[in-house]
PDB file of C-alpha atoms and ligand atoms in Angstrom:
ATOM      1  CA  UNK A   1     -17.182 -10.827 -11.088  1.00  0.00           C
ATOM      2  CA  UNK A   2     -16.736  -7.133 -11.590  1.00  0.00           C
ATOM      3  CA  UNK A   3     -13.955  -5.635 -13.702  1.00  0.00           C
ATOM      4  CA  UNK A   4     -12.374  -3.000 -11.479  1.00  0.00           C
ATOM      5  CA  UNK A   5      -9.644  -1.933 -13.882  1.00  0.00           C
ATOM      6  CA  UNK A   6      -9.193  -2.097 -17.597  1.00  0.00           C
ATOM      7  CA  UNK A   7      -6.623  -0.702 -19.993  1.00  0.00           C
ATOM      8  CA  UNK A   8      -6.970  -0.678 -23.757  1.00  0.00           C
ATOM      9  CA  UNK A   9      -3.934  -0.282 -26.018  1.00  0.00           C
ATOM     10  CA  UNK A  10      -2.149   1.770 -23.436  1.00  0.00           C
ATOM     11  CA  UNK A  11       0.960   3.426 -24.848  1.00  0.00           C
ATOM     12  CA  UNK A  12       3.450   5.738 -23.216  1.00  0.00           C
ATOM     13  CA  UNK A  13       6.283   7.447 -25.053  1.00  0.00           C
ATOM     14  CA  UNK A  14       8.665   9.606 -23.023  1.00  0.00           C
ATOM     15  CA  UNK A  15      10.335  12.400 -24.945  1.00  0.00           C
ATOM     16  CA  UNK A  16      13.567  13.836 -23.624  1.00  0.00           C
ATOM     17  CA  UNK A  17      14.959  16.318 -26.117  1.00  0.00           C
ATOM     18  CA  UNK A  18      14.867  14.440 -29.410  1.00  0.00           C
ATOM     19  CA  UNK A  19      15.044  11.025 -27.802  1.00  0.00           C
ATOM     20  CA  UNK A  20      11.843   9.019 -27.590  1.00  0.00           C
ATOM     21  CA  UNK A  21      11.486   6.032 -25.293  1.00  0.00           C
ATOM     22  CA  UNK A  22       8.585   3.683 -25.910  1.00  0.00           C
ATOM     23  CA  UNK A  23       7.999   2.663 -22.312  1.00  0.00           C
ATOM     24  CA  UNK A  24       4.627   0.981 -22.909  1.00  0.00           C
ATOM     25  CA  UNK A  25       3.340  -0.448 -26.171  1.00  0.00           C
ATOM     26  CA  UNK A  26      -0.350  -1.288 -26.582  1.00  0.00           C
ATOM     27  CA  UNK A  27      -0.885  -2.744 -23.149  1.00  0.00           C
ATOM     28  CA  UNK A  28      -4.366  -4.183 -22.644  1.00  0.00           C
ATOM     29  CA  UNK A  29      -5.097  -5.567 -19.215  1.00  0.00           C
ATOM     30  CA  UNK A  30      -8.180  -6.433 -17.179  1.00  0.00           C
ATOM     31  CA  UNK A  31      -8.297  -6.907 -13.437  1.00  0.00           C
ATOM     32  CA  UNK A  32     -11.312  -8.246 -11.541  1.00  0.00           C
ATOM     33  CA  UNK A  33     -12.344  -6.955  -8.157  1.00  0.00           C
ATOM     34  CA  UNK A  34     -10.549  -8.901  -5.435  1.00  0.00           C
ATOM     35  CA  UNK A  35      -7.665 -10.062  -7.622  1.00  0.00           C
ATOM     36  CA  UNK A  36      -4.086  -9.932  -6.370  1.00  0.00           C
ATOM     37  CA  UNK A  37      -1.832  -9.403  -9.385  1.00  0.00           C
ATOM     38  CA  UNK A  38       1.967  -9.380  -9.410  1.00  0.00           C
ATOM     39  CA  UNK A  39       3.728  -7.446 -12.180  1.00  0.00           C
ATOM     40  CA  UNK A  40       7.194  -8.777 -12.902  1.00  0.00           C
ATOM     41  CA  UNK A  41       9.932  -8.182 -15.468  1.00  0.00           C
ATOM     42  CA  UNK A  42      13.430  -6.828 -15.845  1.00  0.00           C
ATOM     43  CA  UNK A  43      14.351  -3.313 -14.926  1.00  0.00           C
ATOM     44  CA  UNK A  44      13.321  -0.852 -17.634  1.00  0.00           C
ATOM     45  CA  UNK A  45      10.516  -3.022 -19.083  1.00  0.00           C
ATOM     46  CA  UNK A  46       7.814  -0.492 -18.153  1.00  0.00           C
ATOM     47  CA  UNK A  47       6.413  -1.751 -14.827  1.00  0.00           C
ATOM     48  CA  UNK A  48       6.556   1.575 -12.971  1.00  0.00           C
ATOM     49  CA  UNK A  49       5.248   3.457 -15.984  1.00  0.00           C
ATOM     50  CA  UNK A  50       2.245   1.115 -16.073  1.00  0.00           C
ATOM     51  CA  UNK A  51       1.606   1.515 -12.345  1.00  0.00           C
ATOM     52  CA  UNK A  52       1.922   5.302 -12.485  1.00  0.00           C
ATOM     53  CA  UNK A  53      -0.512   5.449 -15.396  1.00  0.00           C
ATOM     54  CA  UNK A  54      -2.998   3.208 -13.553  1.00  0.00           C
ATOM     55  CA  UNK A  55      -2.745   5.474 -10.528  1.00  0.00           C
ATOM     56  CA  UNK A  56      -3.254   8.658 -12.545  1.00  0.00           C
ATOM     57  CA  UNK A  57       0.225   9.954 -11.715  1.00  0.00           C
ATOM     58  CA  UNK A  58       1.065  10.089 -15.436  1.00  0.00           C
ATOM     59  CA  UNK A  59      -0.980  10.587 -18.603  1.00  0.00           C
ATOM     60  CA  UNK A  60      -0.772   8.078 -21.430  1.00  0.00           C
ATOM     61  CA  UNK A  61       0.400   9.001 -24.916  1.00  0.00           C
ATOM     62  CA  UNK A  62      -2.577   7.009 -26.214  1.00  0.00           C
ATOM     63  CA  UNK A  63      -4.984   4.346 -25.064  1.00  0.00           C
ATOM     64  CA  UNK A  64      -7.566   4.051 -22.322  1.00  0.00           C
ATOM     65  CA  UNK A  65      -7.550   3.448 -18.565  1.00  0.00           C
ATOM     66  CA  UNK A  66     -10.853   2.675 -16.884  1.00  0.00           C
ATOM     67  CA  UNK A  67     -10.855   2.499 -13.091  1.00  0.00           C
ATOM     68  CA  UNK A  68     -14.052   1.317 -11.429  1.00  0.00           C
ATOM     69  CA  UNK A  69     -16.053   2.491 -14.442  1.00  0.00           C
ATOM     70  CA  UNK A  70     -14.355   5.882 -14.812  1.00  0.00           C
ATOM     71  CA  UNK A  71     -12.229   6.604 -17.864  1.00  0.00           C
ATOM     72  CA  UNK A  72      -9.075   8.323 -16.594  1.00  0.00           C
ATOM     73  CA  UNK A  73      -7.882   9.232 -20.045  1.00  0.00           C
ATOM     74  CA  UNK A  74     -10.973  11.344 -20.782  1.00  0.00           C
ATOM     75  CA  UNK A  75     -10.931  13.575 -17.716  1.00  0.00           C
ATOM     76  CA  UNK A  76      -9.225  16.803 -16.651  1.00  0.00           C
ATOM     77  CA  UNK A  77      -6.140  16.816 -14.408  1.00  0.00           C
ATOM     78  CA  UNK A  78      -8.277  17.983 -11.484  1.00  0.00           C
ATOM     79  CA  UNK A  79     -10.799  15.200 -11.993  1.00  0.00           C
ATOM     80  CA  UNK A  80      -8.007  12.645 -12.336  1.00  0.00           C
ATOM     81  CA  UNK A  81      -6.531  13.805  -9.039  1.00  0.00           C
ATOM     82  CA  UNK A  82      -9.932  13.375  -7.462  1.00  0.00           C
ATOM     83  CA  UNK A  83     -10.357   9.837  -8.829  1.00  0.00           C
ATOM     84  CA  UNK A  84      -6.861   8.991  -7.608  1.00  0.00           C
ATOM     85  CA  UNK A  85      -7.654  10.266  -4.131  1.00  0.00           C
ATOM     86  CA  UNK A  86     -10.929   8.366  -3.884  1.00  0.00           C
ATOM     87  CA  UNK A  87     -10.095   5.114  -5.626  1.00  0.00           C
ATOM     88  CA  UNK A  88      -6.377   4.380  -5.304  1.00  0.00           C
ATOM     89  CA  UNK A  89      -4.132   3.478  -2.395  1.00  0.00           C
ATOM     90  CA  UNK A  90      -0.392   3.643  -3.086  1.00  0.00           C
ATOM     91  CA  UNK A  91       2.412   1.741  -1.381  1.00  0.00           C
ATOM     92  CA  UNK A  92       5.976   2.615  -2.372  1.00  0.00           C
ATOM     93  CA  UNK A  93       9.365   1.024  -1.878  1.00  0.00           C
ATOM     94  CA  UNK A  94      10.410   3.915   0.374  1.00  0.00           C
ATOM     95  CA  UNK A  95       7.573   3.939   2.819  1.00  0.00           C
ATOM     96  CA  UNK A  96       6.975   7.720   2.491  1.00  0.00           C
ATOM     97  CA  UNK A  97       5.510   8.148   5.962  1.00  0.00           C
ATOM     98  CA  UNK A  98       5.427  11.535   7.673  1.00  0.00           C
ATOM     99  CA  UNK A  99       8.305  11.294  10.164  1.00  0.00           C
ATOM    100  CA  UNK A 100       6.838  13.669  12.749  1.00  0.00           C
ATOM    101  CA  UNK A 101       3.504  11.860  12.964  1.00  0.00           C
ATOM    102  CA  UNK A 102       2.763   8.619  14.809  1.00  0.00           C
ATOM    103  CA  UNK A 103       1.391   5.566  12.979  1.00  0.00           C
ATOM    104  CA  UNK A 104      -2.101   6.657  13.992  1.00  0.00           C
ATOM    105  CA  UNK A 105      -1.329  10.250  12.952  1.00  0.00           C
ATOM    106  CA  UNK A 106      -0.227   9.079   9.516  1.00  0.00           C
ATOM    107  CA  UNK A 107      -3.522   7.238   9.103  1.00  0.00           C
ATOM    108  CA  UNK A 108      -5.546  10.228  10.310  1.00  0.00           C
ATOM    109  CA  UNK A 109      -3.772  12.475   7.820  1.00  0.00           C
ATOM    110  CA  UNK A 110      -4.597  10.044   4.984  1.00  0.00           C
ATOM    111  CA  UNK A 111      -8.245  10.112   6.068  1.00  0.00           C
ATOM    112  CA  UNK A 112      -8.352  13.906   6.057  1.00  0.00           C
ATOM    113  CA  UNK A 113      -6.731  14.112   2.621  1.00  0.00           C
ATOM    114  CA  UNK A 114      -9.244  11.576   1.362  1.00  0.00           C
ATOM    115  CA  UNK A 115     -12.324  13.433   2.551  1.00  0.00           C
ATOM    116  CA  UNK A 116     -10.835  16.718   1.336  1.00  0.00           C
ATOM    117  CA  UNK A 117     -12.715  18.721   3.965  1.00  0.00           C
ATOM    118  CA  UNK A 118     -10.501  18.286   7.000  1.00  0.00           C
ATOM    119  CA  UNK A 119     -12.723  15.737   8.704  1.00  0.00           C
ATOM    120  CA  UNK A 120     -11.235  12.415   9.688  1.00  0.00           C
ATOM    121  CA  UNK A 121     -12.498   8.842   9.760  1.00  0.00           C
ATOM    122  CA  UNK A 122     -13.429   6.769  12.768  1.00  0.00           C
ATOM    123  CA  UNK A 123     -10.963   5.717  15.446  1.00  0.00           C
ATOM    124  CA  UNK A 124     -12.713   2.342  15.360  1.00  0.00           C
ATOM    125  CA  UNK A 125     -11.878   1.829  11.677  1.00  0.00           C
ATOM    126  CA  UNK A 126      -8.247   2.875  12.235  1.00  0.00           C
ATOM    127  CA  UNK A 127      -7.933   0.420  15.113  1.00  0.00           C
ATOM    128  CA  UNK A 128      -9.437  -2.347  12.965  1.00  0.00           C
ATOM    129  CA  UNK A 129      -6.935  -1.761  10.160  1.00  0.00           C
ATOM    130  CA  UNK A 130      -4.013  -1.546  12.591  1.00  0.00           C
ATOM    131  CA  UNK A 131      -5.236  -4.756  14.212  1.00  0.00           C
ATOM    132  CA  UNK A 132      -5.372  -6.548  10.861  1.00  0.00           C
ATOM    133  CA  UNK A 133      -1.779  -5.477  10.225  1.00  0.00           C
ATOM    134  CA  UNK A 134      -0.746  -6.430  13.771  1.00  0.00           C
ATOM    135  CA  UNK A 135       0.247  -2.887  14.646  1.00  0.00           C
ATOM    136  CA  UNK A 136      -2.136  -2.125  17.528  1.00  0.00           C
ATOM    137  CA  UNK A 137       0.670  -1.685  20.025  1.00  0.00           C
ATOM    138  CA  UNK A 138       2.599   0.571  17.632  1.00  0.00           C
ATOM    139  CA  UNK A 139      -0.185   3.104  17.061  1.00  0.00           C
ATOM    140  CA  UNK A 140       1.598   5.816  19.006  1.00  0.00           C
ATOM    141  CA  UNK A 141       5.088   5.232  17.595  1.00  0.00           C
ATOM    142  CA  UNK A 142       6.662   7.519  15.041  1.00  0.00           C
ATOM    143  CA  UNK A 143       8.269   5.986  11.931  1.00  0.00           C
ATOM    144  CA  UNK A 144      11.817   6.139  13.308  1.00  0.00           C
ATOM    145  CA  UNK A 145      10.665   4.136  16.305  1.00  0.00           C
ATOM    146  CA  UNK A 146       9.513   1.329  13.994  1.00  0.00           C
ATOM    147  CA  UNK A 147      11.398  -1.348  12.037  1.00  0.00           C
ATOM    148  CA  UNK A 148      11.392  -1.227   8.215  1.00  0.00           C
ATOM    149  CA  UNK A 149       8.794  -3.993   8.114  1.00  0.00           C
ATOM    150  CA  UNK A 150       6.579  -2.171  10.589  1.00  0.00           C
ATOM    151  CA  UNK A 151       6.917   1.083   8.666  1.00  0.00           C
ATOM    152  CA  UNK A 152       5.833  -0.666   5.488  1.00  0.00           C
ATOM    153  CA  UNK A 153       2.850  -2.154   7.335  1.00  0.00           C
ATOM    154  CA  UNK A 154       1.861   1.367   8.457  1.00  0.00           C
ATOM    155  CA  UNK A 155       2.187   2.478   4.824  1.00  0.00           C
ATOM    156  CA  UNK A 156      -0.047  -0.432   3.862  1.00  0.00           C
ATOM    157  CA  UNK A 157      -2.539   0.522   6.583  1.00  0.00           C
ATOM    158  CA  UNK A 158      -2.527   4.069   5.218  1.00  0.00           C
ATOM    159  CA  UNK A 159      -3.201   2.759   1.703  1.00  0.00           C
ATOM    160  CA  UNK A 160      -6.266   0.718   2.770  1.00  0.00           C
ATOM    161  CA  UNK A 161      -7.695   3.032   5.423  1.00  0.00           C
ATOM    162  CA  UNK A 162     -10.036   4.778   2.981  1.00  0.00           C
ATOM    163  CA  UNK A 163     -11.222   1.552   1.383  1.00  0.00           C
ATOM    164  CA  UNK A 164      -9.800   2.225  -2.098  1.00  0.00           C
ATOM    165  CA  UNK A 165     -10.979   0.317  -5.168  1.00  0.00           C
ATOM    166  CA  UNK A 166      -7.376  -0.699  -5.882  1.00  0.00           C
ATOM    167  CA  UNK A 167      -4.043  -0.779  -4.105  1.00  0.00           C
ATOM    168  CA  UNK A 168      -1.032  -0.126  -6.324  1.00  0.00           C
ATOM    169  CA  UNK A 169       2.257  -1.221  -4.786  1.00  0.00           C
ATOM    170  CA  UNK A 170       5.658  -0.465  -6.327  1.00  0.00           C
ATOM    171  CA  UNK A 171       8.222  -2.967  -5.029  1.00  0.00           C
ATOM    172  CA  UNK A 172       6.881  -2.808  -1.478  1.00  0.00           C
ATOM    173  CA  UNK A 173       9.483  -5.294  -0.222  1.00  0.00           C
ATOM    174  CA  UNK A 174      12.391  -3.745  -2.132  1.00  0.00           C
ATOM    175  CA  UNK A 175      13.867  -2.163   0.996  1.00  0.00           C
ATOM    176  CA  UNK A 176      13.186  -5.039   3.384  1.00  0.00           C
ATOM    177  CA  UNK A 177      15.162  -8.074   4.508  1.00  0.00           C
ATOM    178  CA  UNK A 178      13.855 -11.566   3.785  1.00  0.00           C
ATOM    179  CA  UNK A 179      11.970 -11.992   7.039  1.00  0.00           C
ATOM    180  CA  UNK A 180      10.232  -8.615   6.900  1.00  0.00           C
ATOM    181  CA  UNK A 181       9.465  -9.135   3.208  1.00  0.00           C
ATOM    182  CA  UNK A 182       7.627 -12.341   4.111  1.00  0.00           C
ATOM    183  CA  UNK A 183       5.628 -10.623   6.827  1.00  0.00           C
ATOM    184  CA  UNK A 184       4.676  -7.716   4.552  1.00  0.00           C
ATOM    185  CA  UNK A 185       3.716 -10.064   1.692  1.00  0.00           C
ATOM    186  CA  UNK A 186       1.551 -12.055   4.093  1.00  0.00           C
ATOM    187  CA  UNK A 187      -0.141  -8.836   5.140  1.00  0.00           C
ATOM    188  CA  UNK A 188      -0.929  -8.035   1.512  1.00  0.00           C
ATOM    189  CA  UNK A 189      -2.468 -11.489   1.213  1.00  0.00           C
ATOM    190  CA  UNK A 190      -4.493 -10.975   4.396  1.00  0.00           C
ATOM    191  CA  UNK A 191      -5.890  -7.693   3.096  1.00  0.00           C
ATOM    192  CA  UNK A 192      -6.682  -9.345  -0.203  1.00  0.00           C
ATOM    193  CA  UNK A 193      -8.459 -12.287   1.439  1.00  0.00           C
ATOM    194  CA  UNK A 194     -10.194 -10.641   4.354  1.00  0.00           C
ATOM    195  CA  UNK A 195     -11.232  -7.371   2.743  1.00  0.00           C
ATOM    196  CA  UNK A 196     -11.376  -8.655  -0.856  1.00  0.00           C
ATOM    197  CA  UNK A 197      -8.972  -5.819  -1.573  1.00  0.00           C
ATOM    198  CA  UNK A 198      -7.803  -5.615  -5.193  1.00  0.00           C
ATOM    199  CA  UNK A 199      -4.004  -5.334  -5.343  1.00  0.00           C
ATOM    200  CA  UNK A 200      -1.576  -4.773  -8.205  1.00  0.00           C
ATOM    201  CA  UNK A 201       1.998  -5.146  -7.050  1.00  0.00           C
ATOM    202  CA  UNK A 202       5.301  -4.724  -8.855  1.00  0.00           C
ATOM    203  CA  UNK A 203       7.826  -7.106  -7.403  1.00  0.00           C
ATOM    204  CA  UNK A 204      11.124  -8.838  -8.046  1.00  0.00           C
ATOM    205  CA  UNK A 205      10.477 -11.173  -5.154  1.00  0.00           C
ATOM    206  CA  UNK A 206       9.819 -14.741  -6.361  1.00  0.00           C
ATOM    207  CA  UNK A 207       8.062 -15.516  -3.044  1.00  0.00           C
ATOM    208  CA  UNK A 208       5.449 -12.928  -3.966  1.00  0.00           C
ATOM    209  CA  UNK A 209       4.149 -15.225  -6.658  1.00  0.00           C
ATOM    210  CA  UNK A 210       2.870 -17.624  -4.016  1.00  0.00           C
ATOM    211  CA  UNK A 211       0.655 -14.920  -2.551  1.00  0.00           C
ATOM    212  CA  UNK A 212      -0.853 -13.741  -5.840  1.00  0.00           C
ATOM    213  CA  UNK A 213      -3.670 -14.991  -8.074  1.00  0.00           C
ATOM    214  CA  UNK A 214      -1.902 -13.989 -11.254  1.00  0.00           C
ATOM    215  CA  UNK A 215       1.470 -12.921 -12.573  1.00  0.00           C
ATOM    216  CA  UNK A 216       1.729 -10.428 -15.399  1.00  0.00           C
ATOM    217  CA  UNK A 217       5.175 -10.516 -16.984  1.00  0.00           C
ATOM    218  CA  UNK A 218       6.432  -7.611 -19.053  1.00  0.00           C
ATOM    219  CA  UNK A 219       9.236  -7.179 -21.544  1.00  0.00           C
ATOM    220  CA  UNK A 220      10.100  -4.121 -23.657  1.00  0.00           C
ATOM    221  CA  UNK A 221       6.903  -2.298 -22.749  1.00  0.00           C
ATOM    222  CA  UNK A 222       4.607  -5.221 -23.506  1.00  0.00           C
ATOM    223  CA  UNK A 223       2.816  -7.894 -21.542  1.00  0.00           C
ATOM    224  CA  UNK A 224       4.415 -11.181 -22.573  1.00  0.00           C
ATOM    225  CA  UNK A 225       2.697 -13.479 -20.077  1.00  0.00           C
ATOM    226  CA  UNK A 226      -0.598 -13.027 -18.276  1.00  0.00           C
ATOM    227  CA  UNK A 227      -1.750 -15.879 -16.096  1.00  0.00           C
TER     228      UNK A 227
HETATM  229  P1  LIG B 301      10.638  -0.502 -14.774  1.00  0.00           P
HETATM  230  O1  LIG B 301       9.717   0.011 -13.731  1.00  0.00           O
HETATM  231  O2  LIG B 301      10.204  -1.829 -15.346  1.00  0.00           O
HETATM  232  O3  LIG B 301      12.080  -0.540 -14.350  1.00  0.00           O
HETATM  233  P2  LIG B 301      10.129   2.041 -16.109  1.00  0.00           P
HETATM  234  O4  LIG B 301       8.655   2.099 -16.336  1.00  0.00           O
HETATM  235  O5  LIG B 301      10.687   2.809 -14.961  1.00  0.00           O
HETATM  236  O6  LIG B 301      10.576   0.499 -16.030  1.00  0.00           O
HETATM  237  O7  LIG B 301      10.869   2.537 -17.425  1.00  0.00           O
HETATM  238  C1  LIG B 301      10.543   2.082 -18.740  1.00  0.00           C
HETATM  239  C2  LIG B 301      11.426   2.835 -19.733  1.00  0.00           C
HETATM  240  O8  LIG B 301      11.069   4.203 -19.736  1.00  0.00           O
HETATM  241  C3  LIG B 301      12.913   2.782 -19.405  1.00  0.00           C
HETATM  242  O9  LIG B 301      13.620   2.716 -20.637  1.00  0.00           O
HETATM  243  C4  LIG B 301      13.164   4.089 -18.689  1.00  0.00           C
HETATM  244  O10 LIG B 301      14.496   4.518 -18.887  1.00  0.00           O
HETATM  245  C5  LIG B 301      12.189   5.022 -19.395  1.00  0.00           C
HETATM  246  N1  LIG B 301      11.709   6.108 -18.498  1.00  0.00           N
HETATM  247  C6  LIG B 301      11.072   5.948 -17.319  1.00  0.00           C
HETATM  248  N2  LIG B 301      10.712   7.138 -16.800  1.00  0.00           N
HETATM  249  C7  LIG B 301      11.144   8.087 -17.674  1.00  0.00           C
HETATM  250  C8  LIG B 301      11.075   9.520 -17.715  1.00  0.00           C
HETATM  251  N3  LIG B 301      10.470  10.203 -16.756  1.00  0.00           N
HETATM  252  N4  LIG B 301      11.624  10.132 -18.779  1.00  0.00           N
HETATM  253  C9  LIG B 301      12.204   9.446 -19.770  1.00  0.00           C
HETATM  254  N5  LIG B 301      12.306   8.102 -19.807  1.00  0.00           N
HETATM  255  C10 LIG B 301      11.778   7.406 -18.775  1.00  0.00           C
END
């Protein structure tokens, strides 16, 4: 087994004026390649802060983050952006698709951003990912022509299209009804099983637990349960 992600004593303190909020306190976590981890806990316990740090969207106050052997905390902002682009796929609660582009167009854009030189990936690969997410017949639809569940599946397709080391998902079913939540959670499980895709997902959805290998529970900026 290969450790794909590791944090050591990760701490984040937000300062707003004179007020300090200790959002994360000494969080040490290891995730193996191919694991599907759910992060749960009450609002305000630090879940999003952890995810944003793991994805290089925020810098820690102290502590280490190692993604696929690269220490995020030691590198420049530019380098961190590069690691994020190459190694991380994000899925958000609000799907964040480009409304004027079709499903296929959204994937092509993600491919071009990933390569950084304007060249795209292969149509074959895009079709394969859309097939896995049961979206083949929606390739040419724009987001507004898709249901919420379908939009989230396109967002998921976009996150995996460049074969990232890790997918980070922030309440991906938060905007979906029960039925669509189930479908989207099953798709996460499919990607995890078929592609051995490593996934770390924040969720409030108790059904999500059934799809995951491990649940990390947080309280007051700390991990209080890990297994
Ligand atoms: P969760 O995702 O579990 O709801 P967050 O990571 O969003 O928790 O927040 C953890 C704590 O940090 C909360 O007390 C929140 O108010 C605070 N916080 C989050 N983001 C900021 C910010 N940008 N500036 C100041 N405080 C923040």
